[in-house]
mmCIF file of C-alpha atoms and ligand atoms in Angstrom:
data_model
loop_
_atom_site.group_PDB
_atom_site.id
_atom_site.type_symbol
_atom_site.label_atom_id
_atom_site.label_comp_id
_atom_site.label_asym_id
_atom_site.label_seq_id
_atom_site.Cartn_x
_atom_site.Cartn_y
_atom_site.Cartn_z
ATOM 1 C CA MET A 1069 34.554 38.717 56.349
ATOM 2 C CA ALA A 1070 34.379 39.989 60.298
ATOM 3 C CA ARG A 1071 34.261 43.634 61.105
ATOM 4 C CA ARG A 1072 37.517 44.042 62.614
ATOM 5 C CA LYS A 1073 37.730 46.065 65.480
ATOM 6 C CA LYS A 1074 38.903 49.577 65.266
ATOM 7 C CA VAL A 1075 41.476 50.474 68.612
ATOM 8 C CA TYR A 1076 41.990 54.292 67.104
ATOM 9 C CA GLU A 1077 40.882 56.979 64.651
ATOM 10 C CA GLY A 1078 43.164 59.457 63.968
ATOM 11 C CA LYS A 1079 43.124 62.915 61.985
ATOM 12 C CA ALA A 1080 44.304 60.909 58.393
ATOM 13 C CA LYS A 1081 44.586 57.295 59.706
ATOM 14 C CA ILE A 1082 42.666 54.694 61.728
ATOM 15 C CA LEU A 1083 44.020 51.869 64.064
ATOM 16 C CA TYR A 1084 42.717 47.788 63.709
ATOM 17 C CA GLU A 1085 43.537 45.197 66.171
ATOM 18 C CA GLY A 1086 45.873 43.696 64.450
ATOM 19 C CA PRO A 1087 45.804 39.427 63.342
ATOM 20 C CA GLU A 1088 48.601 38.651 66.702
ATOM 21 C CA PRO A 1089 48.808 40.211 69.364
ATOM 22 C CA GLY A 1090 50.755 43.160 70.418
ATOM 23 C CA THR A 1091 49.814 44.126 66.493
ATOM 24 C CA LEU A 1092 47.950 46.305 64.978
ATOM 25 C CA VAL A 1093 47.094 47.676 61.048
ATOM 26 C CA GLN A 1094 47.053 50.461 60.174
ATOM 27 C CA TYR A 1095 45.164 52.141 57.148
ATOM 28 C CA PHE A 1096 45.515 56.017 56.103
ATOM 29 C CA LYS A 1097 42.103 58.156 54.911
ATOM 30 C CA ASP A 1098 41.785 60.038 52.361
ATOM 31 C CA ASP A 1099 41.830 63.187 54.650
ATOM 32 C CA ALA A 1100 43.731 66.369 54.815
ATOM 33 C CA THR A 1101 43.377 68.509 57.236
ATOM 34 C CA ALA A 1102 45.549 71.919 58.829
ATOM 35 C CA TYR A 1103 45.424 74.072 61.022
ATOM 36 C CA ASN A 1104 44.258 71.816 64.330
ATOM 37 C CA ALA A 1105 41.150 70.675 61.754
ATOM 38 C CA GLN A 1106 40.516 73.941 61.160
ATOM 39 C CA LYS A 1107 40.808 73.598 57.745
ATOM 40 C CA LYS A 1108 39.176 69.780 56.283
ATOM 41 C CA ASP A 1109 39.535 67.860 52.523
ATOM 42 C CA VAL A 1110 38.955 65.134 51.087
ATOM 43 C CA ILE A 1111 42.518 64.252 49.158
ATOM 44 C CA ASP A 1112 41.495 61.579 46.741
ATOM 45 C CA GLY A 1113 44.299 58.880 46.625
ATOM 46 C CA LYS A 1114 46.018 60.484 49.061
ATOM 47 C CA GLY A 1115 45.774 57.441 51.293
ATOM 48 C CA VAL A 1116 47.851 54.800 48.593
ATOM 49 C CA LEU A 1117 50.756 57.180 48.601
ATOM 50 C CA ASN A 1118 51.683 57.601 52.150
ATOM 51 C CA ASN A 1119 51.290 54.019 52.633
ATOM 52 C CA ARG A 1120 53.417 53.053 50.227
ATOM 53 C CA LEU A 1121 55.984 55.768 50.627
ATOM 54 C CA SER A 1122 55.487 55.904 54.849
ATOM 55 C CA GLU A 1123 56.765 51.927 53.731
ATOM 56 C CA PHE A 1124 58.831 52.845 51.560
ATOM 57 C CA PHE A 1125 60.686 55.145 54.940
ATOM 58 C CA MET A 1126 60.161 52.782 57.420
ATOM 59 C CA VAL A 1127 62.018 49.785 55.379
ATOM 60 C CA GLY A 1128 65.056 52.010 54.727
ATOM 61 C CA LEU A 1129 65.683 52.306 58.035
ATOM 62 C CA ASN A 1130 64.977 48.972 59.679
ATOM 63 C CA ALA A 1131 66.789 48.286 57.229
ATOM 64 C CA ILE A 1132 69.682 50.399 58.451
ATOM 65 C CA GLY A 1133 69.528 49.798 62.696
ATOM 66 C CA VAL A 1134 67.048 52.398 62.698
ATOM 67 C CA PRO A 1135 63.920 50.146 65.514
ATOM 68 C CA THR A 1136 60.188 51.099 63.271
ATOM 69 C CA HIS A 1137 56.902 49.716 64.599
ATOM 70 C CA PHE A 1138 56.274 48.942 60.738
ATOM 71 C CA ILE A 1139 55.684 44.865 59.971
ATOM 72 C CA LYS A 1140 54.489 45.271 56.110
ATOM 73 C CA ARG A 1141 52.324 45.798 53.867
ATOM 74 C CA LEU A 1142 49.367 44.601 53.596
ATOM 75 C CA ASN A 1143 47.779 46.602 50.896
ATOM 76 C CA MET A 1144 46.852 50.080 49.547
ATOM 77 C CA ARG A 1145 46.024 51.968 52.256
ATOM 78 C CA GLU A 1146 46.562 49.582 54.725
ATOM 79 C CA GLN A 1147 49.463 48.105 56.401
ATOM 80 C CA LEU A 1148 50.535 45.510 59.772
ATOM 81 C CA ILE A 1149 52.354 47.339 62.380
ATOM 82 C CA ARG A 1150 53.328 46.562 66.282
ATOM 83 C CA ALA A 1151 51.572 48.060 68.716
ATOM 84 C CA VAL A 1152 53.024 50.852 70.446
ATOM 85 C CA GLU A 1153 52.504 52.870 73.788
ATOM 86 C CA ILE A 1154 52.971 56.170 72.244
ATOM 87 C CA ILE A 1155 55.349 58.847 73.736
ATOM 88 C CA PRO A 1156 52.628 62.146 73.518
ATOM 89 C CA LEU A 1157 55.623 64.056 72.214
ATOM 90 C CA GLU A 1158 55.493 65.599 68.647
ATOM 91 C CA ILE A 1159 59.692 65.448 67.750
ATOM 92 C CA ILE A 1160 59.777 67.385 64.582
ATOM 93 C CA VAL A 1161 63.602 67.699 63.114
ATOM 94 C CA ARG A 1162 64.303 71.542 61.133
ATOM 95 C CA ASN A 1163 66.938 72.212 58.765
ATOM 96 C CA VAL A 1164 65.289 75.043 57.184
ATOM 97 C CA ALA A 1165 63.222 78.013 59.171
ATOM 98 C CA ALA A 1166 60.259 77.839 57.777
ATOM 99 C CA GLY A 1167 56.154 77.376 58.912
ATOM 100 C CA SER A 1168 55.936 77.496 62.990
ATOM 101 C CA LEU A 1169 60.026 78.315 63.974
ATOM 102 C CA SER A 1170 59.659 81.164 61.003
ATOM 103 C CA THR A 1171 56.653 82.418 63.045
ATOM 104 C CA ARG A 1172 57.425 82.675 66.152
ATOM 105 C CA LEU A 1173 60.962 83.556 65.709
ATOM 106 C CA GLY A 1174 59.847 85.649 62.428
ATOM 107 C CA ILE A 1175 63.708 84.033 60.568
ATOM 108 C CA GLU A 1176 62.604 84.243 57.309
ATOM 109 C CA GLU A 1177 61.588 81.016 55.472
ATOM 110 C CA GLY A 1178 64.567 78.925 54.144
ATOM 111 C CA THR A 1179 67.537 80.232 55.366
ATOM 112 C CA PRO A 1180 69.349 77.434 56.439
ATOM 113 C CA LEU A 1181 70.193 76.587 59.796
ATOM 114 C CA PRO A 1182 73.605 76.226 61.383
ATOM 115 C CA ARG A 1183 72.549 72.372 62.483
ATOM 116 C CA PRO A 1184 69.254 70.309 62.724
ATOM 117 C CA ILE A 1185 66.760 71.399 65.452
ATOM 118 C CA ILE A 1186 65.076 69.953 67.721
ATOM 119 C CA GLU A 1187 61.862 70.508 69.098
ATOM 120 C CA PHE A 1188 59.234 68.865 70.873
ATOM 121 C CA CYS A 1189 55.480 69.494 70.797
ATOM 122 C CA TYR A 1190 52.618 67.990 73.671
ATOM 123 C CA LYS A 1191 50.357 65.579 71.687
ATOM 124 C CA ASP A 1192 46.850 67.728 72.228
ATOM 125 C CA ASP A 1193 44.379 68.443 69.637
ATOM 126 C CA LYS A 1194 42.625 70.501 72.103
ATOM 127 C CA LEU A 1195 45.459 72.616 73.002
ATOM 128 C CA GLY A 1196 46.958 72.653 69.437
ATOM 129 C CA ASP A 1197 50.176 70.241 70.260
ATOM 130 C CA PRO A 1198 52.178 73.601 72.098
ATOM 131 C CA LEU A 1199 55.999 73.423 72.214
ATOM 132 C CA VAL A 1200 57.126 72.175 75.061
ATOM 133 C CA ALA A 1201 60.676 72.316 76.535
ATOM 134 C CA GLU A 1202 62.750 68.809 77.924
ATOM 135 C CA GLU A 1203 62.034 70.424 81.745
ATOM 136 C CA HIS A 1204 58.274 69.883 80.778
ATOM 137 C CA ILE A 1205 58.771 66.334 79.361
ATOM 138 C CA ILE A 1206 60.563 65.249 82.769
ATOM 139 C CA ALA A 1207 58.461 67.311 85.783
ATOM 140 C CA PHE A 1208 55.252 65.547 83.410
ATOM 141 C CA GLY A 1209 56.448 62.206 83.395
ATOM 142 C CA TRP A 1210 55.848 61.860 80.170
ATOM 143 C CA ALA A 1211 59.397 60.745 78.901
ATOM 144 C CA SER A 1212 63.089 60.462 81.154
ATOM 145 C CA GLN A 1213 66.146 62.301 80.561
ATOM 146 C CA GLN A 1214 67.273 58.800 78.802
ATOM 147 C CA ASP A 1215 63.664 58.707 76.725
ATOM 148 C CA LEU A 1216 64.932 62.624 75.468
ATOM 149 C CA ASP A 1217 68.529 60.952 74.588
ATOM 150 C CA ASP A 1218 67.439 58.103 72.214
ATOM 151 C CA ILE A 1219 64.696 60.188 71.344
ATOM 152 C CA VAL A 1220 67.533 62.885 69.616
ATOM 153 C CA ALA A 1221 69.546 59.739 69.021
ATOM 154 C CA LEU A 1222 66.959 58.878 66.886
ATOM 155 C CA ALA A 1223 65.510 61.813 65.684
ATOM 156 C CA LEU A 1224 69.265 62.515 63.844
ATOM 157 C CA ARG A 1225 69.377 59.139 62.570
ATOM 158 C CA VAL A 1226 66.212 59.993 60.627
ATOM 159 C CA ASN A 1227 67.130 63.147 59.320
ATOM 160 C CA ASP A 1228 70.603 62.070 58.328
ATOM 161 C CA PHE A 1229 68.919 59.106 56.312
ATOM 162 C CA LEU A 1230 65.718 60.850 55.358
ATOM 163 C CA SER A 1231 68.202 63.660 53.918
ATOM 164 C CA GLY A 1232 70.407 61.840 52.142
ATOM 165 C CA CYS A 1233 66.946 59.847 50.391
ATOM 166 C CA MET A 1234 65.866 63.281 49.672
ATOM 167 C CA LEU A 1235 68.999 64.746 47.607
ATOM 168 C CA ALA A 1236 69.422 61.957 46.009
ATOM 169 C CA VAL A 1237 66.149 63.390 43.649
ATOM 170 C CA GLY A 1238 67.021 66.798 43.910
ATOM 171 C CA ILE A 1239 64.609 67.559 47.224
ATOM 172 C CA LYS A 1240 65.521 69.748 49.913
ATOM 173 C CA LEU A 1241 63.865 68.293 53.685
ATOM 174 C CA VAL A 1242 63.571 71.488 54.995
ATOM 175 C CA ASP A 1243 61.833 69.401 58.526
ATOM 176 C CA PHE A 1244 59.749 66.635 59.494
ATOM 177 C CA LYS A 1245 58.204 65.370 62.521
ATOM 178 C CA ILE A 1246 57.623 61.975 64.339
ATOM 179 C CA GLU A 1247 56.500 60.257 66.863
ATOM 180 C CA VAL A 1248 58.045 57.110 69.428
ATOM 181 C CA GLY A 1249 56.670 55.073 70.976
ATOM 182 C CA ARG A 1250 57.489 52.537 74.046
ATOM 183 C CA VAL A 1251 57.938 48.707 73.412
ATOM 184 C CA TRP A 1252 58.381 45.871 75.996
ATOM 185 C CA ASP A 1253 60.666 42.505 75.496
ATOM 186 C CA GLY A 1254 60.523 40.931 78.257
ATOM 187 C CA ASP A 1255 61.638 44.086 81.118
ATOM 188 C CA TYR A 1256 63.417 45.739 78.832
ATOM 189 C CA GLN A 1257 61.498 48.507 77.384
ATOM 190 C CA ARG A 1258 62.951 50.727 73.918
ATOM 191 C CA LEU A 1259 61.554 53.229 72.303
ATOM 192 C CA ILE A 1260 60.763 53.103 68.285
ATOM 193 C CA LEU A 1261 59.351 54.980 65.452
ATOM 194 C CA ALA A 1262 56.140 54.815 65.577
ATOM 195 C CA ASP A 1263 53.194 56.406 63.568
ATOM 196 C CA GLU A 1264 54.478 57.547 59.570
ATOM 197 C CA ILE A 1265 56.295 59.070 57.400
ATOM 198 C CA SER A 1266 54.831 60.962 54.201
ATOM 199 C CA PRO A 1267 55.006 64.019 52.726
ATOM 200 C CA ASP A 1268 52.211 64.972 55.264
ATOM 201 C CA SER A 1269 54.818 64.857 58.294
ATOM 202 C CA CYS A 1270 57.270 66.027 55.964
ATOM 203 C CA ARG A 1271 58.217 70.105 54.152
ATOM 204 C CA LEU A 1272 59.736 68.989 51.019
ATOM 205 C CA TRP A 1273 61.219 71.894 48.870
ATOM 206 C CA ASP A 1274 62.507 70.696 44.925
ATOM 207 C CA ILE A 1275 65.996 71.398 44.957
ATOM 208 C CA GLU A 1276 66.040 73.267 41.696
ATOM 209 C CA THR A 1277 62.643 75.219 41.871
ATOM 210 C CA GLY A 1278 61.924 75.298 45.406
ATOM 211 C CA LYS A 1279 58.584 74.549 43.973
ATOM 212 C CA LYS A 1280 56.666 73.010 47.277
ATOM 213 C CA LEU A 1281 56.218 68.651 47.801
ATOM 214 C CA ASP A 1282 54.574 68.163 50.020
ATOM 215 C CA LYS A 1283 50.960 69.249 53.315
ATOM 216 C CA ASP A 1284 51.833 72.935 52.149
ATOM 217 C CA VAL A 1285 49.979 72.032 49.362
ATOM 218 C CA PHE A 1286 46.913 71.970 50.728
ATOM 219 C CA ARG A 1287 47.779 74.276 54.153
ATOM 220 C CA ARG A 1288 48.315 77.729 51.720
ATOM 221 C CA ASP A 1289 46.021 76.697 48.303
ATOM 222 C CA LEU A 1290 49.114 75.957 46.179
ATOM 223 C CA GLY A 1291 47.763 73.510 44.016
ATOM 224 C CA SER A 1292 46.956 69.500 44.178
ATOM 225 C CA LEU A 1293 48.196 67.621 46.499
ATOM 226 C CA THR A 1294 48.459 64.592 44.323
ATOM 227 C CA ASP A 1295 50.011 66.027 41.970
ATOM 228 C CA ALA A 1296 52.726 66.749 45.130
ATOM 229 C CA TYR A 1297 53.043 63.150 46.521
ATOM 230 C CA THR A 1298 52.901 61.710 43.513
ATOM 231 C CA GLU A 1299 56.033 63.568 42.099
ATOM 232 C CA VAL A 1300 57.435 62.314 45.534
ATOM 233 C CA ALA A 1301 56.199 58.767 44.989
ATOM 234 C CA ARG A 1302 57.623 59.335 41.129
ATOM 235 C CA ARG A 1303 61.651 60.469 42.164
ATOM 236 C CA LEU A 1304 61.774 58.118 44.544
ATOM 237 C CA GLY A 1305 61.230 54.892 42.444
ATOM 238 C CA VAL A 1306 58.051 53.784 44.289
ATOM 239 C CA LEU A 1307 55.889 54.808 41.268
ATOM 240 C CA PRO A 1308 56.863 54.198 37.667
ATOM 241 C CA SER A 1309 58.451 57.148 36.067
ATOM 242 C CA ASN A 1310 55.939 57.375 33.643
ATOM 243 C CA SER A 1311 53.248 57.633 35.062
ATOM 244 C CA ALA A 1312 50.827 60.474 34.705
ATOM 245 C CA PRO A 1313 49.592 62.117 37.800
ATOM 246 C CA ALA A 1314 47.003 59.860 39.028
ATOM 247 C CA THR A 1315 44.188 60.461 41.306
ATOM 248 C CA LYS A 1316 44.604 57.057 41.666
ATOM 249 C CA PRO A 1317 47.801 55.900 41.386
ATOM 250 C CA HIS A 1318 49.043 52.813 40.454
ATOM 251 C CA LEU A 1319 51.896 51.168 42.271
ATOM 252 C CA ILE A 1320 54.663 49.020 41.340
ATOM 253 C CA ASN A 1321 55.608 46.332 44.099
HETATM 254 P P1 LIG B 248 55.698 73.243 61.679
HETATM 255 O O1 LIG B 248 55.185 73.586 63.533
HETATM 256 O O2 LIG B 248 56.008 74.310 61.104
HETATM 257 O O3 LIG B 248 53.597 73.100 62.079
HETATM 258 O O4 LIG B 248 55.544 71.547 61.530
HETATM 259 C C1 LIG B 248 57.378 71.129 61.594
HETATM 260 C C2 LIG B 248 56.993 69.564 60.472
HETATM 261 O O5 LIG B 248 56.316 69.310 61.532
HETATM 262 C C3 LIG B 248 56.841 69.578 59.104
HETATM 263 O O6 LIG B 248 57.440 69.388 58.792
HETATM 264 C C4 LIG B 248 54.820 69.189 59.722
HETATM 265 O O7 LIG B 248 53.964 68.915 58.219
HETATM 266 C C5 LIG B 248 55.666 69.233 60.978
HETATM 267 N N1 LIG B 248 53.751 68.307 61.957
HETATM 268 C C6 LIG B 248 54.394 69.409 62.800
HETATM 269 N N2 LIG B 248 52.751 68.935 63.369
HETATM 270 C C7 LIG B 248 51.991 68.082 62.941
HETATM 271 C C8 LIG B 248 51.151 67.703 62.845
HETATM 272 O O8 LIG B 248 49.968 67.793 63.789
HETATM 273 N N3 LIG B 248 50.545 66.262 61.585
HETATM 274 C C9 LIG B 248 51.350 66.423 60.645
HETATM 275 N N4 LIG B 248 51.738 64.624 59.852
HETATM 276 N N5 LIG B 248 52.969 66.932 60.750
HETATM 277 C C10 LIG B 248 53.261 67.350 61.786
#
């Protein structure tokens, strides 16, 4: 098989040129990083689980009319996606105080927020993805006011959808991060959901026990990350309910 051209390599994923113009192949690696890559490991099977979970959420979002870059899953680790012009922002939606919000504002982790709070971070590893205000985003031309209005509307729809999916399987959606990209249809541009939605980019707590089922398990050395992600996948019906916690997940189609 001809070697594919690598377009971009990030901490958890690689993008290759796709088979058609305007498409890319997104490959999910097993690499886990935290604290701006100061903590690193390879977690056997993580990429397989995230590929399948991100497919599950993107397909569901497409079905309710939220536009995403997802076209189809190709195999255990790869999906075909639309090429987008990434807006250089991490868009964080929070329902419950945790992580950097708790640290920054001294609000105890687990405190429910009075309404979903949306934050923007400027995507720049060298700077540690700093929190920015709408003023910075517009002044520096990373996105327009109209883009921001569209991004907020999209982020809240994703929040409602994901919160519902998770609540149905006994999981609280504490917070999550999304990325958004620009696509052009002729002269018209619109924003669509890009990147991934997986336990790498969400905080997910078991409603009954408060057990963490997301990347904090790795960040905070709380146990097996594969077991936590397998639990999320199994509850959502992405893995058969009787499969043992596995380092090599078995997919159902
Ligand atoms: P915090 O700002 O509390 O560290 O993160 C808020 C939420 O955004 C968490 O669900 C976290 O997993 C996600 N998040 C923040 N930054 C990143 C990032 O660079 N990569 C990923 N995958 N998720 C992030």
